[in-house]
Amino acid sequence: MKYLIVMVAVVVLAGCGSVRKVETGTNKVGERFSMQLEGPWNHVDFPGIKPGQLWTMEGITVDELIIYAGIKDGQVMHPDNAAQTKKQNVVFRRDMPTEKIVSMFESVMTRDDSVFKLLRIEPSSFAGRKGFLFEFERIRRNDNLRQLGFGYGAVDDGELFALVYVAPALTFFPRHQARVEAIAHSALISPPVGAAAPVAILPPPVRVSIGMPGQRLPAVSTAARAVAIPEPK
Amino acid sequence: MKRRQWLHMGCAVCASLAAGGLLAQGDLDYAPPERLARPDAASDEGGLWAMMDREEKNLRRSGLLLRDEQLNRYIQSLACSLAGEHCGDIRVYLVRTPQFNASMAPNGSMQIWSGLLLRVANEAQLAAVIGHEVGHYLQRHSLARLRDIRDKAALGQVLGLFGIAGLVGQVALNATAFAYQRDHEREADRIGAVLMHRAGYSVEESAKVWDGMLQEMRARDGDGATVSPLFATHPPTPERRDSLSAIAALLPGGSAGTESYLTRVSPFLDDWCEDEVKRHQFSESVALFSRLMVASPVAGLMQCYRAEAYRLRGADGDDERALSDYRLATRDGAPLAKAYRGIGLIERQRHRNSEAAQAFRRYLELSPGAPDAGLIRSYLESA
């Protein structure tokens, strides 16, 4: 009986989500967003994560890199079950200034009643465009875990491109911070189909890290730690 | 008159009748039980306590706990004034969560969320909620619910053998479990009212808590109910408000304790208001801040946060409303940095660079180390 229950659970869960390996090298997300990886990641797909794409090194309960590749005007960020709860959804607008975009991410990350504290927000080049970066601390509601995170974003041709990384403040954030920074620095937004290339591609950002005081950031390793997951068939 | 209005009126009448009837039965002469002894570990109640002990241990380590000693001592002493000789068995934990909620575990551990502390206007309103939770504890409602669910689960299994008819029976059985829980809530409301009256608080304030909640629900849902009355865990909010009003008429007098409450919670209001705005449920927040603004010594702060809710909602006319609120909040030069920031952000979007720059400069003067100082400086440079 127990075996049967486990089998049924596996079949049901398999229908809910999937995991695949993201290979080292150039990766394209969506039609216009690409980035260089110096090691493999795990791409996890499950209901509720759209319109973002979720990558993880250690597993989704540990660290999350959410990639937003061309969120369009009026698009809902991680739609809630609004019909039942009548909650207002968080919607991206093309004319949103930086502070409202970051407020939108704040709302997404506190939807489960986690506590979010903004540590820094400032202009930064991102993916060759004028953009912004923000850093934050979060206490996750369901397990009281203290996390650190940061995000980069830019709006191009009315579409939002962003990366948001969050991981436990102890061990995991410092372990992967430099790797995610490298991904953010390598990100590139290509022009929309039929449009001319941008006049100037801005250099990648250089910034002081929010790593723990006195902590040395680990070097980016090409032998990235990916969770052992069977190759997709 | 619409059908729903008739229903609401009917509910109010029933609630008033029920409350009036309670006095006739002497239910407002509530006598609390003796102190509850720790149950036998081998009993179902002992198991429940052990489970809650584990939860409490985790809660004590939580980063979400509000650990300010003075605030904790203040609210614990308020709980003690209601719990009487059970005071030593009740432990209050303040949790930073922007929702209106409080809960009581059968082992005496009580959680009060910051969203509730923001929403109550005085000691009497907080006493109404704490008294309600103490009522659950004294009447051992958690244990009664556990036993009820266990018994009904067994009956449900049997009903499941009878096909469609059994399924209908199971649904009805579930509905009775919820009805049982709603009865507990009504009883806890009544006990809470009695305890707060004995502690010297105005019972009239307890109805105002639910009136405030109703305003927020209407801002969110209009007049539509979101939960089926058959499967709701709590009685409908209008019913609770009306029955508490009826009890208040029978238990007159008492104080509200507005000043003493606001003095104790003022240092935390800024954080709690910020958490509220982050919920991104702006219409509810506007209703909440509008209510808290009325005749309150913290009106300026509430007006500033109402402006924040308007600015972030960004519906037609919201920028004007936000600007008006920000300006009123900063009249006479009140040093509300967030209000100057808000003025600057709206004026910048309207390309009124000089007004934006002036407001941003004031913001940075008041809050030079703000997390967004870098962004605001970049706006100033480009103005």
Coordinates of C-alpha atoms in Angstrom, one line a residue:
Chain A
M1 CA 0.0 0.0 0.0
K2 CA 2.8 2.4 1.0
Y3 CA 4.5 1.6 -2.3
L4 CA 1.4 2.4 -4.2
I5 CA 1.0 5.7 -2.4
V6 CA 4.6 6.7 -3.2
M7 CA 4.1 5.7 -6.9
V8 CA 0.9 7.8 -7.1
A9 CA 2.6 10.7 -5.5
V10 CA 5.5 10.5 -7.9
V11 CA 3.2 10.4 -10.9
V12 CA 1.1 13.4 -9.6
L13 CA 4.2 15.4 -8.8
A14 CA 5.8 14.6 -12.1
G15 CA 2.8 16.2 -13.7
C16 CA 3.2 19.4 -11.6
G17 CA 6.8 20.3 -12.3
S18 CA 9.9 19.4 -14.3
V19 CA 13.6 19.9 -13.9
R20 CA 16.2 20.0 -16.6
K21 CA 19.9 20.9 -16.8
V22 CA 21.0 24.3 -18.2
E23 CA 24.3 23.8 -19.9
T24 CA 27.5 25.9 -19.6
G25 CA 27.9 28.5 -22.3
T26 CA 25.6 30.9 -24.0
N27 CA 21.9 30.5 -23.0
K28 CA 19.0 32.3 -24.5
V29 CA 15.9 32.9 -22.4
G30 CA 12.9 34.1 -24.3
E31 CA 13.4 35.7 -27.7
R32 CA 15.7 38.6 -26.8
F33 CA 17.6 37.8 -23.6
S34 CA 20.8 35.8 -23.4
M35 CA 23.6 35.2 -20.9
Q36 CA 26.8 33.3 -20.4
L37 CA 27.0 30.5 -17.9
E38 CA 30.4 29.3 -16.5
G39 CA 28.8 26.2 -15.1
P40 CA 25.5 24.2 -15.3
W41 CA 22.3 25.2 -13.5
N42 CA 19.0 23.5 -12.9
H43 CA 16.0 24.9 -14.6
V44 CA 12.8 24.1 -12.6
D45 CA 9.4 24.6 -14.1
F46 CA 6.2 24.4 -12.1
P47 CA 2.8 26.2 -12.1
G48 CA 2.9 29.7 -10.7
I49 CA 6.5 30.6 -11.7
K50 CA 5.5 32.2 -15.0
P51 CA 6.3 34.7 -16.4
G52 CA 9.7 34.1 -14.8
Q53 CA 12.0 31.2 -15.4
L54 CA 13.5 29.6 -12.3
W55 CA 17.0 28.3 -12.0
T56 CA 18.7 26.9 -8.9
M57 CA 22.0 25.5 -7.9
E58 CA 21.1 23.8 -4.6
G59 CA 17.3 23.2 -5.0
I60 CA 14.3 25.5 -5.0
T61 CA 13.9 25.5 -1.2
V62 CA 17.5 26.7 -0.9
D63 CA 18.4 29.2 -3.7
E64 CA 16.5 30.7 -6.6
L65 CA 17.5 32.7 -9.6
I66 CA 14.5 34.0 -11.3
I67 CA 14.9 35.3 -14.8
Y68 CA 12.4 37.7 -16.4
A69 CA 12.9 37.8 -20.2
G70 CA 10.7 40.5 -21.8
I71 CA 7.7 41.1 -19.5
K72 CA 5.2 43.0 -21.5
D73 CA 3.1 46.0 -20.6
G74 CA 0.1 44.9 -18.6
Q75 CA 1.5 41.4 -17.9
V76 CA 0.8 39.9 -14.5
M77 CA 3.8 38.9 -12.4
H78 CA 3.2 35.4 -11.0
P79 CA -0.6 35.5 -11.1
D80 CA -2.4 34.9 -7.9
N81 CA -5.6 32.9 -7.6
A82 CA -7.5 36.1 -7.9
A83 CA -10.9 34.7 -8.7
Q84 CA -11.0 33.1 -5.2
T85 CA -9.1 35.6 -3.1
K86 CA -10.0 38.8 -5.0
K87 CA -6.5 39.9 -4.3
Q88 CA -5.0 42.5 -6.7
N89 CA -2.4 41.0 -8.9
V90 CA 1.0 42.7 -9.5
V91 CA 1.1 44.0 -13.0
F92 CA 4.1 45.4 -14.9
R93 CA 3.6 48.7 -16.8
R94 CA 6.0 49.9 -19.5
D95 CA 6.1 53.4 -18.0
M96 CA 6.9 52.3 -14.5
P97 CA 9.9 54.1 -13.0
T98 CA 12.6 52.1 -11.3
E99 CA 11.2 52.5 -7.7
K100 CA 7.9 51.1 -8.8
I101 CA 9.4 48.1 -10.5
V102 CA 11.4 47.3 -7.4
S103 CA 8.2 47.7 -5.3
M104 CA 6.6 45.2 -7.6
F105 CA 9.4 42.7 -6.9
E106 CA 9.0 43.4 -3.2
S107 CA 5.3 42.6 -3.4
V108 CA 6.0 39.3 -5.2
M109 CA 8.6 38.3 -2.5
T110 CA 6.3 39.2 0.4
R111 CA 3.2 37.5 -1.0
D112 CA 3.7 34.7 1.5
D113 CA 4.0 37.2 4.3
S114 CA 7.7 37.0 4.4
V115 CA 9.5 40.2 5.7
F116 CA 11.4 42.1 3.0
K117 CA 13.9 44.8 3.8
L118 CA 15.4 46.8 1.0
L119 CA 19.1 47.4 1.6
R120 CA 20.0 49.3 -1.5
I121 CA 18.6 50.5 -4.8
E122 CA 20.6 52.5 -7.4
P123 CA 21.0 52.9 -11.1
S124 CA 23.2 50.4 -12.8
S125 CA 23.9 49.3 -16.4
F126 CA 22.4 45.9 -17.1
A127 CA 22.5 43.8 -20.2
G128 CA 23.8 46.7 -22.2
R129 CA 21.1 49.1 -21.1
K130 CA 20.5 51.7 -18.5
G131 CA 19.0 49.8 -15.6
F132 CA 19.0 49.4 -11.9
L133 CA 20.1 47.0 -9.2
F134 CA 18.6 46.4 -5.8
E135 CA 19.7 44.4 -2.8
F136 CA 17.6 43.0 0.0
E137 CA 17.2 40.9 3.0
R138 CA 14.2 38.6 3.5
I139 CA 12.9 36.5 6.3
R140 CA 11.0 33.6 4.7
R141 CA 7.7 33.1 6.4
N142 CA 7.3 29.4 6.3
D143 CA 10.6 28.5 7.9
N144 CA 11.9 31.8 9.4
L145 CA 15.0 31.5 7.2
R146 CA 17.0 34.7 6.8
Q147 CA 17.9 35.2 3.1
L148 CA 20.0 37.7 1.2
G149 CA 19.3 38.6 -2.4
F150 CA 19.8 41.0 -5.2
G151 CA 18.4 41.9 -8.6
Y152 CA 19.3 43.6 -11.8
G153 CA 16.8 44.9 -14.3
A154 CA 16.3 47.2 -17.3
V155 CA 13.3 48.1 -19.5
D156 CA 13.9 47.9 -23.2
D157 CA 11.3 48.7 -25.9
G158 CA 8.7 48.6 -23.1
E159 CA 9.6 45.2 -21.9
L160 CA 11.2 44.3 -18.6
F161 CA 14.3 42.2 -18.4
A162 CA 15.5 41.2 -14.9
L163 CA 17.4 38.7 -12.8
V164 CA 16.6 38.2 -9.1
Y165 CA 18.7 35.9 -6.9
V166 CA 17.9 34.9 -3.3
A167 CA 19.5 32.4 -1.0
P168 CA 20.1 31.7 2.7
A169 CA 22.3 34.4 4.2
L170 CA 24.6 31.8 5.7
T171 CA 26.7 29.7 3.4
F172 CA 24.6 29.6 0.2
F173 CA 24.4 33.3 -0.7
P174 CA 28.1 33.9 -0.4
R175 CA 28.8 30.6 -2.2
H176 CA 26.9 31.6 -5.3
Q177 CA 26.8 35.4 -5.3
A178 CA 29.8 35.9 -7.5
R179 CA 28.6 33.3 -10.0
V180 CA 25.2 35.1 -10.3
E181 CA 27.0 38.4 -10.6
A182 CA 28.9 37.0 -13.5
I183 CA 25.7 35.9 -15.2
A184 CA 24.2 39.3 -14.7
H185 CA 27.3 41.0 -16.2
S186 CA 27.2 38.7 -19.2
A187 CA 23.5 39.3 -19.9
L188 CA 22.5 40.9 -23.1
I189 CA 19.3 42.1 -24.5
S190 CA 19.0 41.9 -28.3
P191 CA 17.0 44.5 -30.2
P192 CA 13.5 43.6 -31.1
V193 CA 13.0 42.0 -34.5
G194 CA 13.2 44.7 -37.2
A195 CA 14.7 47.3 -34.9
A196 CA 18.2 48.8 -35.3
A197 CA 20.9 47.8 -32.8
P198 CA 21.2 50.2 -29.9
V199 CA 23.6 53.2 -30.3
A200 CA 25.8 52.1 -27.4
I201 CA 26.1 49.0 -25.4
L202 CA 26.8 50.0 -21.8
P203 CA 29.6 48.2 -19.9
P204 CA 28.7 45.7 -17.2
P205 CA 28.3 47.1 -13.7
V206 CA 31.0 47.2 -11.1
R207 CA 29.8 47.3 -7.6
V208 CA 30.5 46.6 -4.0
S209 CA 29.1 43.3 -2.8
I210 CA 26.6 42.9 0.0
G211 CA 28.4 39.8 1.2
M212 CA 28.6 39.5 5.0
P213 CA 31.0 42.0 6.6
G214 CA 34.6 40.9 6.3
Q215 CA 33.7 38.0 4.1
R216 CA 35.7 37.2 1.0
L217 CA 33.7 36.2 -2.0
P218 CA 34.5 32.9 -3.6
A219 CA 36.0 32.9 -7.0
V220 CA 33.7 32.0 -9.8
S221 CA 34.4 28.4 -10.6
T222 CA 33.8 26.7 -13.9
A223 CA 33.0 23.5 -12.0
A224 CA 29.7 24.9 -10.7
R225 CA 27.8 22.7 -8.2
A226 CA 24.7 21.5 -9.8
V227 CA 22.2 19.2 -8.1
A228 CA 22.6 15.7 -9.5
I229 CA 19.6 15.3 -11.7
P230 CA 19.2 12.7 -14.4
E231 CA 19.6 14.0 -17.9
P232 CA 16.2 14.6 -19.7
K233 CA 15.3 11.9 -22.1
Chain B
M1 CA -34.0 46.7 -1.1
K2 CA -31.6 44.0 -2.5
R3 CA -31.7 40.4 -1.4
R4 CA -28.3 40.7 0.2
Q5 CA -29.3 43.7 2.2
W6 CA -32.3 41.8 3.5
L7 CA -30.0 39.0 4.5
H8 CA -27.6 41.3 6.3
M9 CA -30.5 42.9 8.1
G10 CA -31.8 39.5 9.1
C11 CA -28.4 38.5 10.4
A12 CA -28.2 41.6 12.5
V13 CA -31.6 41.1 14.0
C14 CA -30.7 37.4 14.8
A15 CA -27.4 38.5 16.3
S16 CA -29.1 41.1 18.5
L17 CA -31.7 38.6 19.6
A18 CA -29.0 36.0 20.3
A19 CA -27.0 38.5 22.3
G20 CA -30.1 39.6 24.3
G21 CA -31.0 36.0 24.9
L22 CA -27.6 35.3 26.3
L23 CA -28.1 37.7 29.2
A24 CA -31.4 36.0 30.0
Q25 CA -29.5 32.7 30.3
G26 CA -26.9 34.3 32.5
D27 CA -24.1 33.7 30.0
L28 CA -22.6 37.1 30.7
D29 CA -21.9 36.0 34.2
Y30 CA -19.1 33.8 32.8
A31 CA -17.0 32.1 35.5
P32 CA -13.6 31.0 34.2
P33 CA -12.5 27.4 35.0
E34 CA -9.6 26.6 37.4
R35 CA -6.1 26.8 36.0
L36 CA -5.6 24.1 33.4
A37 CA -3.2 21.4 34.5
R38 CA -0.8 19.9 31.9
P39 CA -2.6 16.9 30.4
D40 CA -1.4 13.3 30.5
A41 CA 1.1 12.9 27.7
A42 CA -0.6 9.7 26.5
S43 CA -4.0 11.4 26.0
D44 CA -5.1 13.1 22.8
E45 CA -4.9 16.5 24.6
G46 CA -1.4 15.7 25.8
G47 CA -0.4 14.9 22.1
L48 CA -1.9 18.2 21.0
W49 CA 0.0 20.1 23.7
A50 CA 3.3 18.3 22.7
M51 CA 2.8 19.3 19.1
M52 CA 2.1 22.9 20.1
D53 CA 5.2 22.9 22.4
R54 CA 7.3 22.1 19.4
E55 CA 5.7 24.9 17.4
E56 CA 6.3 27.3 20.2
K57 CA 10.0 26.3 20.4
N58 CA 10.4 27.1 16.7
L59 CA 8.5 30.3 17.1
R60 CA 10.9 31.5 19.9
R61 CA 13.8 31.3 17.4
S62 CA 11.9 33.0 14.6
G63 CA 13.3 36.1 12.9
L64 CA 9.8 37.3 12.5
L65 CA 9.3 37.8 16.3
L66 CA 9.0 41.4 17.5
R67 CA 11.5 41.3 20.4
D68 CA 11.2 44.7 21.8
E69 CA 11.1 44.1 25.6
Q70 CA 8.9 47.0 26.5
L71 CA 6.3 46.3 23.9
N72 CA 6.2 42.6 24.8
R73 CA 5.9 43.4 28.5
Y74 CA 3.1 45.8 27.8
I75 CA 1.0 43.4 25.8
Q76 CA 1.7 40.5 28.1
S77 CA 0.4 42.5 31.0
L78 CA -2.7 43.4 29.0
A79 CA -3.3 39.7 28.4
C80 CA -2.7 39.1 32.2
S81 CA -5.3 41.7 33.1
L82 CA -7.8 39.6 31.0
A83 CA -6.7 36.1 31.9
G84 CA -6.8 36.6 35.7
E85 CA -5.4 33.6 37.5
H86 CA -4.5 32.0 34.2
C87 CA -2.0 34.7 33.5
G88 CA 1.0 32.5 34.3
D89 CA 0.0 30.0 31.7
I90 CA -0.4 32.4 28.8
R91 CA 2.6 33.4 26.8
V92 CA 2.1 36.1 24.2
Y93 CA 4.3 36.2 21.0
L94 CA 4.3 39.2 18.7
V95 CA 4.9 38.3 15.1
R96 CA 5.8 40.6 12.3
T97 CA 3.2 39.8 9.7
P98 CA 1.0 42.4 8.0
Q99 CA -2.3 40.5 8.3
F100 CA -5.1 40.9 10.8
N101 CA -4.7 37.8 13.0
A102 CA -4.2 36.4 16.4
S103 CA -4.3 32.7 17.4
M104 CA -4.2 30.7 20.6
A105 CA -2.7 27.3 21.0
P106 CA -4.1 24.9 23.6
N107 CA -0.8 25.0 25.6
G108 CA -1.2 28.7 26.3
S109 CA 1.0 30.1 23.5
M110 CA -0.7 33.1 21.8
Q111 CA 0.4 34.7 18.6
I112 CA -0.5 38.3 17.8
W113 CA 0.4 39.6 14.3
S114 CA 1.6 43.1 13.7
G115 CA -1.1 43.6 11.1
L116 CA -3.6 43.3 14.0
L117 CA -1.6 45.7 16.2
L118 CA -1.7 48.2 13.4
R119 CA -5.4 47.9 12.9
V120 CA -6.6 48.3 16.5
A121 CA -6.9 51.9 17.7
N122 CA -6.6 51.5 21.4
E123 CA -6.1 49.1 24.3
A124 CA -9.8 48.2 24.5
Q125 CA -9.8 47.0 20.9
L126 CA -6.7 44.9 21.5
A127 CA -8.2 43.6 24.7
A128 CA -11.3 42.4 22.7
V129 CA -9.1 40.3 20.5
I130 CA -6.9 39.0 23.3
G131 CA -9.9 38.3 25.4
H132 CA -11.4 36.3 22.5
E133 CA -8.2 34.2 22.3
V134 CA -8.2 33.7 26.1
G135 CA -11.8 32.5 25.7
H136 CA -10.6 29.8 23.3
Y137 CA -8.0 28.7 25.8
L138 CA -10.3 28.7 28.8
Q139 CA -12.9 26.7 27.0
R140 CA -10.3 24.3 25.5
H141 CA -11.8 24.8 22.0
S142 CA -8.8 23.3 20.2
L143 CA -9.3 20.0 21.9
A144 CA -13.0 20.0 21.3
R145 CA -12.4 20.7 17.6
L146 CA -9.8 17.9 17.4
R147 CA -12.3 15.4 18.9
D148 CA -15.1 16.7 16.7
I149 CA -13.1 16.3 13.5
R150 CA -11.9 12.8 14.6
D151 CA -15.4 11.6 15.2
K152 CA -16.7 13.1 12.0
A153 CA -13.9 11.6 10.0
A154 CA -14.9 8.1 11.2
L155 CA -18.6 8.8 10.3
G156 CA -17.5 10.2 7.0
Q157 CA -15.7 7.0 6.1
V158 CA -18.9 5.0 6.7
L159 CA -21.0 7.5 4.7
G160 CA -18.5 7.1 1.8
L161 CA -19.9 3.6 1.3
F162 CA -23.2 4.9 0.2
G163 CA -22.4 6.4 -3.2
I164 CA -23.9 9.7 -4.2
A165 CA -26.1 9.8 -1.1
G166 CA -23.0 9.2 1.0
L167 CA -21.2 12.0 -0.7
V168 CA -24.0 14.4 0.0
G169 CA -23.9 13.2 3.6
Q170 CA -20.1 13.8 3.8
V171 CA -20.6 17.4 2.5
A172 CA -23.2 18.0 5.1
L173 CA -20.9 16.5 7.8
N174 CA -18.1 18.9 6.7
A175 CA -20.6 21.8 7.0
T176 CA -21.5 20.8 10.6
A177 CA -17.7 20.7 11.5
F178 CA -17.4 24.3 10.3
A179 CA -20.7 25.3 12.1
Y180 CA -19.2 23.8 15.3
Q181 CA -16.1 26.0 14.9
R182 CA -18.3 29.1 14.3
D183 CA -20.1 28.4 17.5
H184 CA -16.8 28.3 19.3
E185 CA -15.9 31.7 17.8
R186 CA -19.2 33.1 19.0
E187 CA -18.6 31.8 22.4
A188 CA -15.0 33.2 22.4
D189 CA -16.4 36.6 21.3
R190 CA -18.8 36.6 24.2
I191 CA -16.2 35.5 26.8
G192 CA -13.8 38.1 25.4
A193 CA -16.4 40.8 25.9
V194 CA -17.1 39.7 29.5
L195 CA -13.3 39.6 30.3
M196 CA -12.6 43.0 28.8
H197 CA -15.6 44.5 30.7
R198 CA -14.3 43.1 34.0
A199 CA -10.8 44.5 33.2
G200 CA -12.3 47.9 32.8
Y201 CA -12.4 48.3 29.0
S202 CA -15.2 49.6 26.9
V203 CA -16.9 46.6 25.2
E204 CA -18.2 49.1 22.6
E205 CA -14.7 49.2 21.1
S206 CA -14.8 45.5 20.3
A207 CA -17.5 46.1 17.7
K208 CA -15.4 48.8 16.1
V209 CA -12.6 46.2 15.4
W210 CA -15.0 44.3 13.1
D211 CA -16.4 47.5 11.6
G212 CA -12.9 48.4 10.5
M213 CA -12.4 45.0 9.0
L214 CA -15.7 45.3 7.2
Q215 CA -14.5 48.6 5.6
E216 CA -11.4 46.9 4.3
M217 CA -13.3 43.9 3.0
R218 CA -15.7 46.2 1.2
A219 CA -12.8 48.1 -0.3
R220 CA -11.5 44.7 -1.6
D221 CA -14.6 42.8 -2.5
G222 CA -17.4 45.3 -2.9
D223 CA -20.4 43.8 -1.2
G224 CA -19.7 40.3 -2.4
A225 CA -18.9 37.6 0.1
T226 CA -15.8 35.5 -0.7
V227 CA -16.4 32.6 1.5
S228 CA -19.4 30.3 1.5
P229 CA -21.3 30.8 4.8
L230 CA -21.6 27.0 5.2
F231 CA -17.8 26.4 5.1
A232 CA -16.6 29.6 6.8
T233 CA -14.4 29.0 9.9
H234 CA -15.7 32.2 11.5
P235 CA -19.1 33.8 11.7
P236 CA -19.6 36.6 9.1
T237 CA -18.0 39.9 10.1
P238 CA -21.2 41.9 10.2
E239 CA -22.7 39.3 12.5
R240 CA -19.8 39.6 14.9
R241 CA -19.9 43.4 14.8
D242 CA -23.6 43.5 15.5
S243 CA -23.6 40.8 18.2
L244 CA -20.7 42.6 20.0
S245 CA -22.6 45.9 19.8
A246 CA -25.6 44.2 21.4
I247 CA -23.4 42.8 24.2
A248 CA -21.8 46.2 24.7
A249 CA -25.3 47.7 25.3
L250 CA -25.6 45.1 28.1
L251 CA -22.1 45.8 29.5
P252 CA -21.8 49.5 29.5
G253 CA -18.9 51.7 30.7
G254 CA -15.2 51.2 30.6
S255 CA -12.3 53.0 29.0
A256 CA -10.7 52.8 25.6
G257 CA -7.1 53.5 26.5
T258 CA -6.2 55.2 23.2
E259 CA -3.3 57.4 24.4
S260 CA -1.6 54.7 26.3
Y261 CA -1.8 52.3 23.4
L262 CA -0.5 54.7 20.8
T263 CA 2.3 55.8 23.0
R264 CA 3.5 52.2 23.2
V265 CA 3.1 51.2 19.6
S266 CA 4.2 54.5 17.9
P267 CA 7.8 53.5 17.5
F268 CA 6.8 50.5 15.4
L269 CA 4.0 52.1 13.3
D270 CA 6.4 53.1 10.5
D271 CA 7.5 49.5 9.9
W272 CA 4.0 48.1 10.2
C273 CA 2.6 50.6 7.7
E274 CA 5.4 49.8 5.3
D275 CA 4.7 46.1 5.6
E276 CA 1.0 46.9 4.9
V277 CA 1.8 48.8 1.7
K278 CA 4.1 46.0 0.5
R279 CA 1.0 43.7 0.5
H280 CA 0.1 45.5 -2.8
Q281 CA -3.6 45.4 -1.8
F282 CA -3.8 49.2 -2.2
S283 CA -7.6 49.6 -2.0
E284 CA -7.6 47.8 1.3
S285 CA -4.7 49.9 2.5
V286 CA -6.4 53.1 1.5
A287 CA -9.5 52.1 3.5
L288 CA -7.3 51.2 6.5
F289 CA -5.1 54.3 6.5
S290 CA -8.2 56.5 6.0
R291 CA -9.8 55.0 9.1
L292 CA -6.6 55.3 11.2
M293 CA -6.1 58.9 10.2
V294 CA -9.3 60.1 11.9
A295 CA -8.7 62.1 15.0
S296 CA -5.5 60.3 15.7
P297 CA -2.2 61.7 17.0
V298 CA -0.5 59.6 14.3
A299 CA -2.7 61.1 11.5
G300 CA 0.3 62.6 9.7
L301 CA 2.0 59.2 9.4
M302 CA -1.2 57.5 8.3
Q303 CA -1.8 60.2 5.7
C304 CA 1.7 59.7 4.4
Y305 CA 1.1 56.0 4.0
R306 CA -2.3 56.5 2.4
A307 CA -0.4 58.7 -0.1
E308 CA 2.1 55.8 -0.6
A309 CA -0.8 53.4 -1.4
Y310 CA -2.3 55.9 -3.8
R311 CA 1.0 56.5 -5.6
L312 CA 1.8 52.8 -6.0
R313 CA -1.8 52.0 -7.1
G314 CA -1.5 54.6 -9.8
A315 CA -5.2 54.6 -10.9
D316 CA -6.8 57.7 -12.5
G317 CA -6.5 60.6 -10.1
D318 CA -4.3 58.7 -7.6
D319 CA -1.3 61.0 -8.2
E320 CA -3.3 64.1 -7.3
R321 CA -4.7 62.3 -4.2
A322 CA -1.2 61.2 -3.2
L323 CA 0.3 64.6 -3.6
S324 CA -2.4 66.2 -1.6
D325 CA -1.9 63.7 1.2
Y326 CA 1.9 64.0 1.1
R327 CA 1.6 67.8 1.4
L328 CA -0.9 67.6 4.2
A329 CA 1.4 65.2 6.0
T330 CA 4.3 67.5 5.7
R331 CA 2.5 70.7 6.6
D332 CA 4.3 72.8 9.3
G333 CA 7.5 71.2 8.1
A334 CA 6.8 67.8 9.7
P335 CA 10.0 65.7 9.2
L336 CA 8.4 62.9 7.3
A337 CA 11.1 61.9 4.9
K338 CA 9.0 59.4 3.0
A339 CA 6.5 62.1 2.2
Y340 CA 9.1 64.4 0.6
R341 CA 10.4 61.4 -1.4
G342 CA 6.8 60.7 -2.6
I343 CA 6.3 64.3 -3.7
G344 CA 9.6 64.2 -5.5
L345 CA 8.8 61.0 -7.3
I346 CA 5.4 62.2 -8.5
E347 CA 6.7 65.6 -9.6
R348 CA 9.5 64.0 -11.5
Q349 CA 7.1 61.8 -13.4
R350 CA 5.2 65.0 -14.3
H351 CA 8.5 66.6 -15.5
R352 CA 8.2 69.3 -12.8
N353 CA 11.9 69.1 -12.2
S354 CA 12.4 72.1 -9.9
E355 CA 9.6 70.9 -7.5
A356 CA 11.0 67.3 -7.7
A357 CA 14.5 68.5 -6.9
Q358 CA 13.4 70.5 -3.9
A359 CA 11.5 67.6 -2.5
F360 CA 14.4 65.1 -3.1
R361 CA 16.9 67.5 -1.4
R362 CA 14.7 67.6 1.7
Y363 CA 14.3 63.8 1.6
L364 CA 18.1 63.3 1.5
E365 CA 18.6 65.9 4.3
L366 CA 16.2 64.0 6.5
S367 CA 17.3 60.5 5.4
P368 CA 20.9 60.6 4.0
G369 CA 21.5 56.9 4.5
A370 CA 18.2 55.7 3.0
P371 CA 18.5 52.5 0.9
D372 CA 17.3 54.4 -2.2
A373 CA 19.6 57.4 -1.6
G374 CA 21.7 56.4 -4.7
L375 CA 18.7 56.3 -6.9
I376 CA 17.3 59.6 -5.6
R377 CA 20.7 61.3 -6.1
S378 CA 20.7 60.0 -9.7
Y379 CA 17.3 61.6 -10.2
L380 CA 18.6 64.8 -8.7
E381 CA 21.5 64.9 -11.1
S382 CA 19.3 64.3 -14.1
A383 CA 16.7 66.9 -13.0

